[in-house]
Coordinates of C-alpha atoms in Angstrom, one line a residue:
M1 CA 109.9 127.2 71.3
N2 CA 110.1 123.6 69.6
M3 CA 106.7 121.5 69.4
K4 CA 106.4 118.1 69.0
Q5 CA 103.3 115.8 67.0
D6 CA 102.3 113.1 69.6
V7 CA 99.8 110.3 68.5
F8 CA 97.2 111.6 68.4
G9 CA 98.2 114.5 65.9
Q10 CA 97.9 117.3 69.2
M11 CA 101.3 119.6 68.8
N12 CA 102.8 119.7 72.3
T13 CA 106.0 121.8 73.8
L14 CA 107.8 118.5 73.7
S15 CA 111.8 118.4 72.4
H16 CA 113.3 115.3 72.0
P17 CA 111.9 112.7 70.5
A18 CA 112.5 110.3 73.4
S19 CA 110.5 112.3 75.9
A20 CA 107.9 112.6 72.9
E21 CA 107.7 108.7 72.0
A22 CA 107.2 108.0 76.3
W23 CA 104.1 110.6 76.3
D24 CA 103.1 108.9 72.9
G25 CA 103.2 105.6 75.7
V26 CA 101.6 107.7 78.5
L27 CA 98.5 108.5 75.6
L28 CA 98.5 105.0 74.5
G29 CA 98.1 103.8 78.1
F30 CA 95.6 106.3 79.5
M31 CA 93.1 105.2 77.1
A32 CA 94.3 101.0 77.3
H33 CA 93.9 101.7 81.0
A34 CA 97.5 100.2 80.9
A35 CA 99.8 99.4 84.1
V36 CA 102.6 101.3 82.5
T37 CA 101.1 104.4 82.2
P38 CA 103.0 105.5 84.8
Q39 CA 106.8 105.5 84.0
H40 CA 106.0 106.8 81.0
L41 CA 105.1 109.6 82.8
G42 CA 108.1 109.4 85.0
K43 CA 109.8 109.8 82.0
V44 CA 108.2 112.4 80.0
L45 CA 109.0 114.4 83.7
E46 CA 112.5 113.3 84.6
L47 CA 113.5 114.2 80.3
E48 CA 111.2 117.2 80.3
P49 CA 110.5 118.9 83.8
D50 CA 109.5 121.8 82.2
F51 CA 106.9 120.5 80.6
A52 CA 103.3 121.9 81.9
L53 CA 101.1 119.5 80.5
G54 CA 102.8 116.7 82.0
H55 CA 102.7 117.5 85.2
A56 CA 99.3 118.9 84.1
I57 CA 98.5 115.5 83.6
K58 CA 99.6 113.7 86.5
G59 CA 97.9 116.0 88.8
L60 CA 94.7 115.1 87.1
F61 CA 95.7 111.0 86.6
M62 CA 95.9 111.5 90.9
V63 CA 92.7 113.9 91.4
L64 CA 90.6 110.3 89.8
L65 CA 92.7 108.3 92.5
G66 CA 89.9 109.7 94.7
R67 CA 92.2 109.3 97.8
R68 CA 92.5 112.0 100.2
E69 CA 96.3 111.5 100.4
M70 CA 97.0 111.6 97.1
M71 CA 96.0 115.5 96.3
P72 CA 98.7 117.0 97.9
V73 CA 100.6 115.4 95.1
A74 CA 97.9 116.7 93.0
V75 CA 98.7 120.8 94.3
E76 CA 102.3 120.2 94.0
A77 CA 101.9 119.1 90.2
M78 CA 99.9 122.3 90.3
A79 CA 102.9 124.0 91.2
A80 CA 105.6 122.4 88.6
A81 CA 102.4 122.9 85.6
N82 CA 101.8 126.5 87.1
S83 CA 106.3 127.7 87.6
A84 CA 106.8 125.3 84.2
M85 CA 104.7 127.5 82.0
E86 CA 106.0 130.4 83.7
R87 CA 109.7 129.5 82.1
Q88 CA 108.4 127.8 78.4
P89 CA 105.3 129.6 76.4
V90 CA 102.5 127.0 76.0
S91 CA 99.8 126.5 73.8
A92 CA 95.8 127.2 74.9
R93 CA 95.3 123.7 74.6
E94 CA 97.9 122.9 76.8
R95 CA 96.9 125.8 79.0
L96 CA 93.5 124.8 79.1
Y97 CA 94.7 121.6 80.8
V98 CA 96.8 123.3 83.8
E99 CA 93.2 125.2 84.1
A100 CA 91.5 121.8 84.0
L101 CA 93.4 120.9 86.8
G102 CA 91.8 123.8 89.6
L103 CA 89.3 123.4 88.7
Y104 CA 89.6 119.6 90.4
L105 CA 91.0 121.0 93.3
A106 CA 89.3 123.5 94.2
D107 CA 86.2 120.8 94.2
L108 CA 84.7 121.5 90.4
P109 CA 85.4 119.1 88.6
T110 CA 81.5 119.8 86.7
Q111 CA 83.3 123.0 85.5
A112 CA 86.9 121.3 84.5
I113 CA 85.0 119.1 82.5
Q114 CA 84.0 122.5 80.2
K115 CA 87.0 123.0 80.0
F116 CA 88.2 119.7 78.5
E117 CA 84.7 120.6 75.5
E118 CA 87.0 123.3 75.3
I119 CA 89.6 122.0 73.5
L120 CA 87.5 119.4 72.2
R121 CA 85.8 122.2 70.3
D122 CA 89.6 123.0 68.6
H123 CA 90.8 119.9 68.9
P124 CA 88.4 117.2 68.2
Q125 CA 91.0 114.5 67.8
D126 CA 92.3 115.6 71.5
S127 CA 91.8 111.5 72.3
L128 CA 94.0 112.5 75.9
A129 CA 90.8 115.9 76.7
M130 CA 87.9 113.0 75.3
K131 CA 88.8 110.1 77.4
L132 CA 89.0 113.1 80.6
S133 CA 86.1 114.1 79.7
H134 CA 84.6 110.4 79.5
A135 CA 86.1 109.5 83.2
T136 CA 85.2 112.7 84.6
R137 CA 81.7 113.0 84.0
F138 CA 81.7 108.4 85.0
V139 CA 82.0 109.8 88.6
L140 CA 80.0 112.8 88.6
G141 CA 77.4 110.0 86.8
D142 CA 76.6 112.0 84.1
S143 CA 75.3 109.3 81.3
E144 CA 73.9 111.7 78.8
G145 CA 76.5 113.6 79.0
M146 CA 79.3 111.2 78.5
R147 CA 77.5 110.0 74.9
R148 CA 76.8 113.6 74.0
S149 CA 80.8 114.4 74.3
I150 CA 81.5 111.6 72.3
E151 CA 79.2 111.5 70.0
R152 CA 80.5 115.5 69.3
V153 CA 83.3 114.5 68.3
L154 CA 82.8 111.9 66.5
P155 CA 82.7 112.9 62.8
A156 CA 86.0 114.3 63.4
Y157 CA 87.8 111.4 63.6
E158 CA 89.3 109.2 60.5
P159 CA 88.8 105.6 60.6
D160 CA 93.1 105.2 60.6
H161 CA 92.9 107.9 64.1
A162 CA 94.9 106.3 66.0
G163 CA 92.4 107.1 69.6
R164 CA 89.9 105.7 67.2
G165 CA 89.2 102.2 68.5
Y166 CA 89.5 104.5 72.3
L167 CA 87.0 105.9 71.4
L168 CA 84.3 103.9 70.4
G169 CA 85.2 102.1 73.7
C170 CA 84.1 105.2 75.0
H171 CA 80.9 105.7 72.5
S172 CA 80.4 102.2 73.7
F173 CA 79.9 102.5 77.4
A174 CA 78.2 105.6 76.9
L175 CA 75.5 104.1 74.8
E176 CA 75.1 101.2 77.8
E177 CA 74.6 103.6 80.4
T178 CA 71.7 105.4 78.5
G179 CA 69.5 102.5 77.3
A180 CA 71.1 101.8 73.9
Y181 CA 71.7 98.2 74.3
E182 CA 72.4 96.6 70.9
K183 CA 74.3 100.1 69.7
A184 CA 76.0 99.7 72.5
E185 CA 77.3 95.9 71.5
I186 CA 78.3 96.3 68.0
A187 CA 80.0 99.6 68.9
G188 CA 81.9 98.2 71.2
R189 CA 82.5 95.1 69.2
Q190 CA 84.0 97.3 66.4
A191 CA 86.4 98.6 69.2
L192 CA 88.0 95.2 70.5
W193 CA 88.3 94.8 66.1
M194 CA 90.5 98.5 65.4
V195 CA 92.4 97.5 69.3
S196 CA 93.1 94.9 70.6
D197 CA 93.8 96.2 73.8
D198 CA 90.0 98.0 74.7
A199 CA 89.6 96.9 78.2
W200 CA 87.2 99.6 78.2
G201 CA 85.7 98.8 75.7
L202 CA 85.6 95.4 76.5
H203 CA 84.1 95.5 79.7
A204 CA 81.2 98.0 78.5
V205 CA 80.2 94.9 76.3
A206 CA 80.3 92.6 79.5
H207 CA 77.6 95.0 81.1
V208 CA 75.8 94.9 77.9
H209 CA 75.3 91.3 78.7
E210 CA 74.5 92.4 82.7
M211 CA 71.5 95.3 81.8
T212 CA 70.0 92.7 79.1
G213 CA 70.0 89.8 81.4
N214 CA 72.2 87.9 79.6
A215 CA 75.1 86.1 82.1
Q216 CA 75.3 83.2 79.5
L217 CA 76.3 85.5 76.9
G218 CA 79.1 87.9 79.3
L219 CA 80.9 84.9 79.4
D220 CA 81.2 83.7 76.5
W221 CA 82.0 87.8 75.7
L222 CA 84.7 87.4 77.5
A223 CA 86.3 83.9 77.3
G224 CA 89.4 84.1 75.0
R225 CA 89.6 87.7 75.1
E226 CA 92.0 87.9 78.3
E227 CA 94.3 89.7 76.0
A228 CA 91.5 92.7 76.1
W229 CA 92.2 92.9 80.4
T230 CA 96.0 90.6 81.4
H231 CA 97.6 94.9 80.9
C232 CA 95.2 96.7 82.9
N233 CA 96.6 98.9 86.1
N234 CA 94.1 97.6 88.5
F235 CA 91.3 98.3 85.8
R236 CA 91.5 93.9 85.4
Y237 CA 90.2 93.0 89.1
H238 CA 87.2 94.6 87.1
V239 CA 86.8 93.0 84.7
W240 CA 86.8 89.5 87.0
W241 CA 84.4 91.2 88.6
H242 CA 81.6 91.3 86.1
K243 CA 83.0 88.1 85.4
A244 CA 82.1 86.8 88.6
L245 CA 78.4 88.7 88.9
M246 CA 78.2 86.5 86.0
H247 CA 78.3 83.4 87.6
L248 CA 76.7 84.0 90.6
D249 CA 73.2 85.6 88.8
L250 CA 73.9 82.4 87.0
G251 CA 74.4 80.6 90.5
Q252 CA 77.9 79.5 90.6
V253 CA 78.7 80.3 93.5
D254 CA 81.8 77.9 93.5
Q255 CA 83.6 80.3 90.6
V256 CA 82.2 83.8 91.9
M257 CA 84.3 83.1 95.6
E258 CA 87.3 81.0 93.3
L259 CA 87.8 84.6 91.3
Y260 CA 87.4 86.7 94.9
D261 CA 89.9 85.6 96.2
N262 CA 92.5 84.6 93.2
Y263 CA 91.8 87.5 91.2
I264 CA 89.6 90.3 92.0
R265 CA 91.0 90.2 95.9
Q266 CA 94.7 88.7 94.7
D267 CA 96.2 92.0 96.0
K268 CA 95.7 94.0 99.2
T269 CA 95.3 97.5 97.7
D270 CA 93.1 99.7 99.5
D271 CA 91.4 101.6 95.9
Y272 CA 88.1 102.7 96.3
R273 CA 87.4 101.0 93.6
D274 CA 89.2 97.8 94.1
I275 CA 87.4 97.6 97.4
S276 CA 84.0 98.2 95.7
N277 CA 84.3 95.4 93.4
A278 CA 85.1 93.6 97.1
T279 CA 82.4 95.2 99.0
S280 CA 79.6 95.0 96.8
L281 CA 79.7 91.1 95.8
L282 CA 80.2 90.2 98.6
S283 CA 76.4 91.7 99.7
R284 CA 75.7 90.1 96.7
L285 CA 76.6 86.8 98.2
E286 CA 75.4 87.9 101.6
L287 CA 71.6 88.7 99.5
E288 CA 71.8 84.7 98.2
G289 CA 72.3 83.5 101.8
V290 CA 76.2 82.2 101.3
N291 CA 78.1 82.8 104.3
V292 CA 81.9 85.4 103.0
G293 CA 83.3 83.5 106.0
N294 CA 86.0 86.3 107.4
R295 CA 86.5 88.0 103.6
W296 CA 84.6 91.1 105.3
E297 CA 87.4 91.6 107.9
E298 CA 90.2 93.1 105.6
L299 CA 87.7 95.1 103.9
A300 CA 87.1 96.6 106.5
D301 CA 90.2 97.2 108.4
L302 CA 91.0 99.2 106.0
S303 CA 88.2 100.7 105.2
A304 CA 87.7 102.3 108.9
A305 CA 90.9 104.1 107.5
R306 CA 89.1 105.7 105.3
T307 CA 86.3 107.3 107.4
E308 CA 87.5 110.4 107.0
D309 CA 88.4 110.5 103.6
G310 CA 85.6 111.9 102.0
C311 CA 85.8 113.0 98.1
L312 CA 83.5 110.9 96.7
I313 CA 80.1 109.4 98.3
F314 CA 80.5 106.5 95.7
A315 CA 83.9 105.4 97.7
D316 CA 82.2 106.1 100.7
L317 CA 79.0 103.8 100.4
H318 CA 81.4 100.8 99.9
Y319 CA 83.5 101.2 102.6
L320 CA 80.3 101.3 104.3
L321 CA 79.8 97.8 103.1
A322 CA 82.7 96.4 104.9
L323 CA 82.0 98.3 107.8
T324 CA 78.5 97.8 108.1
G325 CA 79.1 93.7 106.2
D326 CA 81.7 93.4 109.9
N327 CA 79.9 95.1 112.0
R328 CA 81.6 97.4 113.3
P329 CA 78.7 100.1 114.7
E330 CA 82.1 103.1 115.9
A331 CA 83.4 103.6 112.4
T332 CA 80.1 103.4 111.4
S333 CA 79.1 106.2 113.0
K334 CA 81.9 108.2 112.3
M335 CA 81.1 108.1 109.0
L336 CA 77.9 109.1 108.9
Q337 CA 79.0 112.1 109.9
R338 CA 81.2 112.9 108.2
I339 CA 78.9 112.2 105.2
Q340 CA 76.3 115.3 107.1
K341 CA 79.3 116.9 107.7
D342 CA 80.2 116.9 104.1
A343 CA 77.1 118.2 102.5
Q344 CA 76.8 121.1 105.0
R345 CA 79.8 122.1 103.5
N346 CA 79.1 125.2 100.8
Q347 CA 81.3 125.3 98.3
G348 CA 82.9 122.5 95.9
D349 CA 80.7 120.3 94.1
T350 CA 81.6 117.3 97.4
P351 CA 78.6 118.5 99.0
I352 CA 75.3 118.2 96.7
R353 CA 76.2 114.6 96.5
M354 CA 76.7 114.3 100.2
S355 CA 74.0 115.7 100.8
D356 CA 72.1 113.5 98.7
P357 CA 72.2 111.0 98.3
G358 CA 74.8 110.9 100.6
I359 CA 73.4 110.9 103.8
A360 CA 70.3 108.7 102.8
A361 CA 71.8 106.4 101.5
A362 CA 74.1 105.9 104.2
K363 CA 71.1 105.9 106.5
G364 CA 70.0 103.1 105.0
L365 CA 73.1 101.0 104.9
E366 CA 74.0 101.4 108.7
A367 CA 69.6 100.0 109.0
F368 CA 70.0 97.6 106.9
G369 CA 73.4 96.2 109.4
E370 CA 71.9 96.3 111.9
G371 CA 68.2 94.5 110.8
R372 CA 66.2 97.5 110.9
F373 CA 65.2 96.1 107.7
G374 CA 61.5 99.2 107.4
D375 CA 64.3 102.3 108.4
A376 CA 67.3 100.8 105.6
F377 CA 64.1 100.2 103.1
D378 CA 62.0 104.1 104.1
F379 CA 66.0 105.6 103.6
L380 CA 67.0 103.6 100.6
S381 CA 64.2 103.5 98.4
N382 CA 64.7 108.4 99.8
A383 CA 67.9 107.7 97.9
R384 CA 67.2 106.0 94.4
A385 CA 66.2 109.3 92.7
G386 CA 69.4 110.4 92.9
M387 CA 71.5 107.1 93.0
Q388 CA 72.7 107.9 89.4
L389 CA 75.0 111.6 91.5
A390 CA 76.9 108.5 93.3
G391 CA 78.9 107.8 89.6
G392 CA 79.8 104.6 88.3
S393 CA 78.1 102.6 86.5
H394 CA 74.0 100.7 86.4
A395 CA 76.3 97.4 87.6
Q396 CA 77.9 99.5 90.2
R397 CA 75.1 100.9 91.5
D398 CA 72.8 97.5 91.2
V399 CA 74.4 96.4 94.9
F400 CA 72.3 99.6 96.4
E401 CA 69.3 98.7 94.5
R402 CA 69.6 95.1 95.3
I403 CA 70.1 95.6 98.9
T404 CA 66.7 98.1 98.8
I405 CA 64.8 95.6 97.4
D406 CA 66.1 92.6 99.6
S407 CA 65.4 95.4 102.8
G408 CA 61.4 95.9 101.4
L409 CA 61.3 92.4 100.9
R410 CA 62.3 91.6 104.3
A411 CA 60.4 94.3 105.9
G412 CA 57.7 92.9 103.9
R413 CA 56.6 95.9 101.5
L414 CA 55.5 93.9 99.1
D415 CA 54.1 95.8 96.4
A416 CA 56.5 98.9 97.4
V417 CA 59.1 96.2 96.2
E418 CA 57.6 94.7 93.3
R419 CA 57.4 99.0 91.5
I420 CA 61.5 99.2 92.2
L421 CA 61.0 95.3 90.3
D422 CA 58.9 96.8 87.7
D423 CA 61.5 99.8 87.2
R424 CA 64.8 97.9 87.5
R425 CA 62.8 96.1 84.4
A426 CA 62.7 99.0 82.5
K427 CA 66.3 100.3 83.0
R428 CA 67.4 96.7 81.7
A429 CA 65.1 96.9 78.7
G430 CA 62.3 94.3 79.6
G431 CA 65.3 91.4 80.5
E432 CA 65.5 90.5 83.9
D433 CA 68.3 88.8 85.7
N434 CA 67.9 85.7 87.5
Y435 CA 68.5 87.8 90.5
A436 CA 65.0 89.7 89.6
L437 CA 63.4 86.8 89.0
A438 CA 63.3 84.9 92.6
R439 CA 62.2 88.1 93.6
R440 CA 59.6 88.4 91.8
T441 CA 58.4 84.4 93.6
L442 CA 58.9 85.1 96.6
I443 CA 56.5 88.0 96.4
D444 CA 54.4 86.0 95.1
A445 CA 54.5 83.4 97.6
A446 CA 54.2 85.8 100.3
R447 CA 51.2 86.5 99.3
H448 CA 49.9 83.0 97.8
N449 CA 50.4 82.5 101.5
G450 CA 48.7 85.6 103.2
D451 CA 50.9 87.6 104.5
A452 CA 54.4 89.1 104.2
Q453 CA 56.3 87.2 107.1
S454 CA 56.7 84.2 104.7
V455 CA 59.5 86.0 102.8
P456 CA 62.8 84.0 105.0
A457 CA 64.8 87.4 106.8
E458 CA 68.1 85.8 106.1

């Protein structure tokens, strides 16, 4: 059996120098969220059709897209991996990746994580397994697990290991999501110092500024660091989204609109992450009383086609923002019915999240869209405790927090809203953004006037 060592020091069943080189391109590309990664993978599989690990990674990349139509492609990749293993023996490490894909396809991502961790127990320097565990836990909202996984392997990385910078970028993000903001900023700066294209580490530091209410510092951090994210796949839209959030907090609506039109939605894709960036930004703008024109329309068209998708509750809730934003009651109720149906399935990891926070959050968004603010507040308040399980980051889930707060204000539930604002501040290490300060001013004014009605409804 011919073996080649990859850029992270792992042995793989590859025989050609050209395919080994392309495989390194896949590994480093995946770390850096690079747009060229699929081309590298295509080359590897073309040169070595019996490379089981390559097929497994193709399948894992497909399932991580969170789109129903990619599942058959992932199933095909699994079949290709299995038949490759029959023709060519593989290492125990490579087999674990194939098993992880099988668990993912059975809707058991929580168990797929355990396969990645098993790889990392024997091969702590395998940055591919590190990043896949990190990415999967991120989708599942497991921030504590993200941090534990990274911190278990940290000691194994020498300063010159090719994955060390990316590992630090992941550590930065895990630290930020678990509230260790100062450490997160240090780790993220170190990461970028080691690898200039670590978009994930760059964005982790942007998250720190978002969570500590320092929008101007965040803009200063991104300024001049474009080379860290211009090479990216659609992840680059997400970095621009962060930039837009900072401008929004500073009240610079013109800049937000310019970023939205020319960067964030420059390409009208229907990747759920791109739709999430767009819908959550438009929602935030509308909560600030900004008229967003007809921008909801194209998002609602794309989202209406996704009502039956059901891959991730995080995606579904953002599709719902578009459907309620553009006032599409039929598609909205279709989506709600499907979420309720998925919540009743009795196998896999997804139904639990569809059930909680999914159902309450979805009903809350529907009520908010219909102007039933009291109902919206009740539903969304019920969903709050479980929202972490929807996956994504604190910054991404904050749009649902804001809709909860604003529906409570419009329904006159001042004390309850104040408790949520206090809780939000505690999660942000005592810092507050201008959004929260403005809502506290509204609450004070309403109390001063002795009636909740003085809170503006629009």
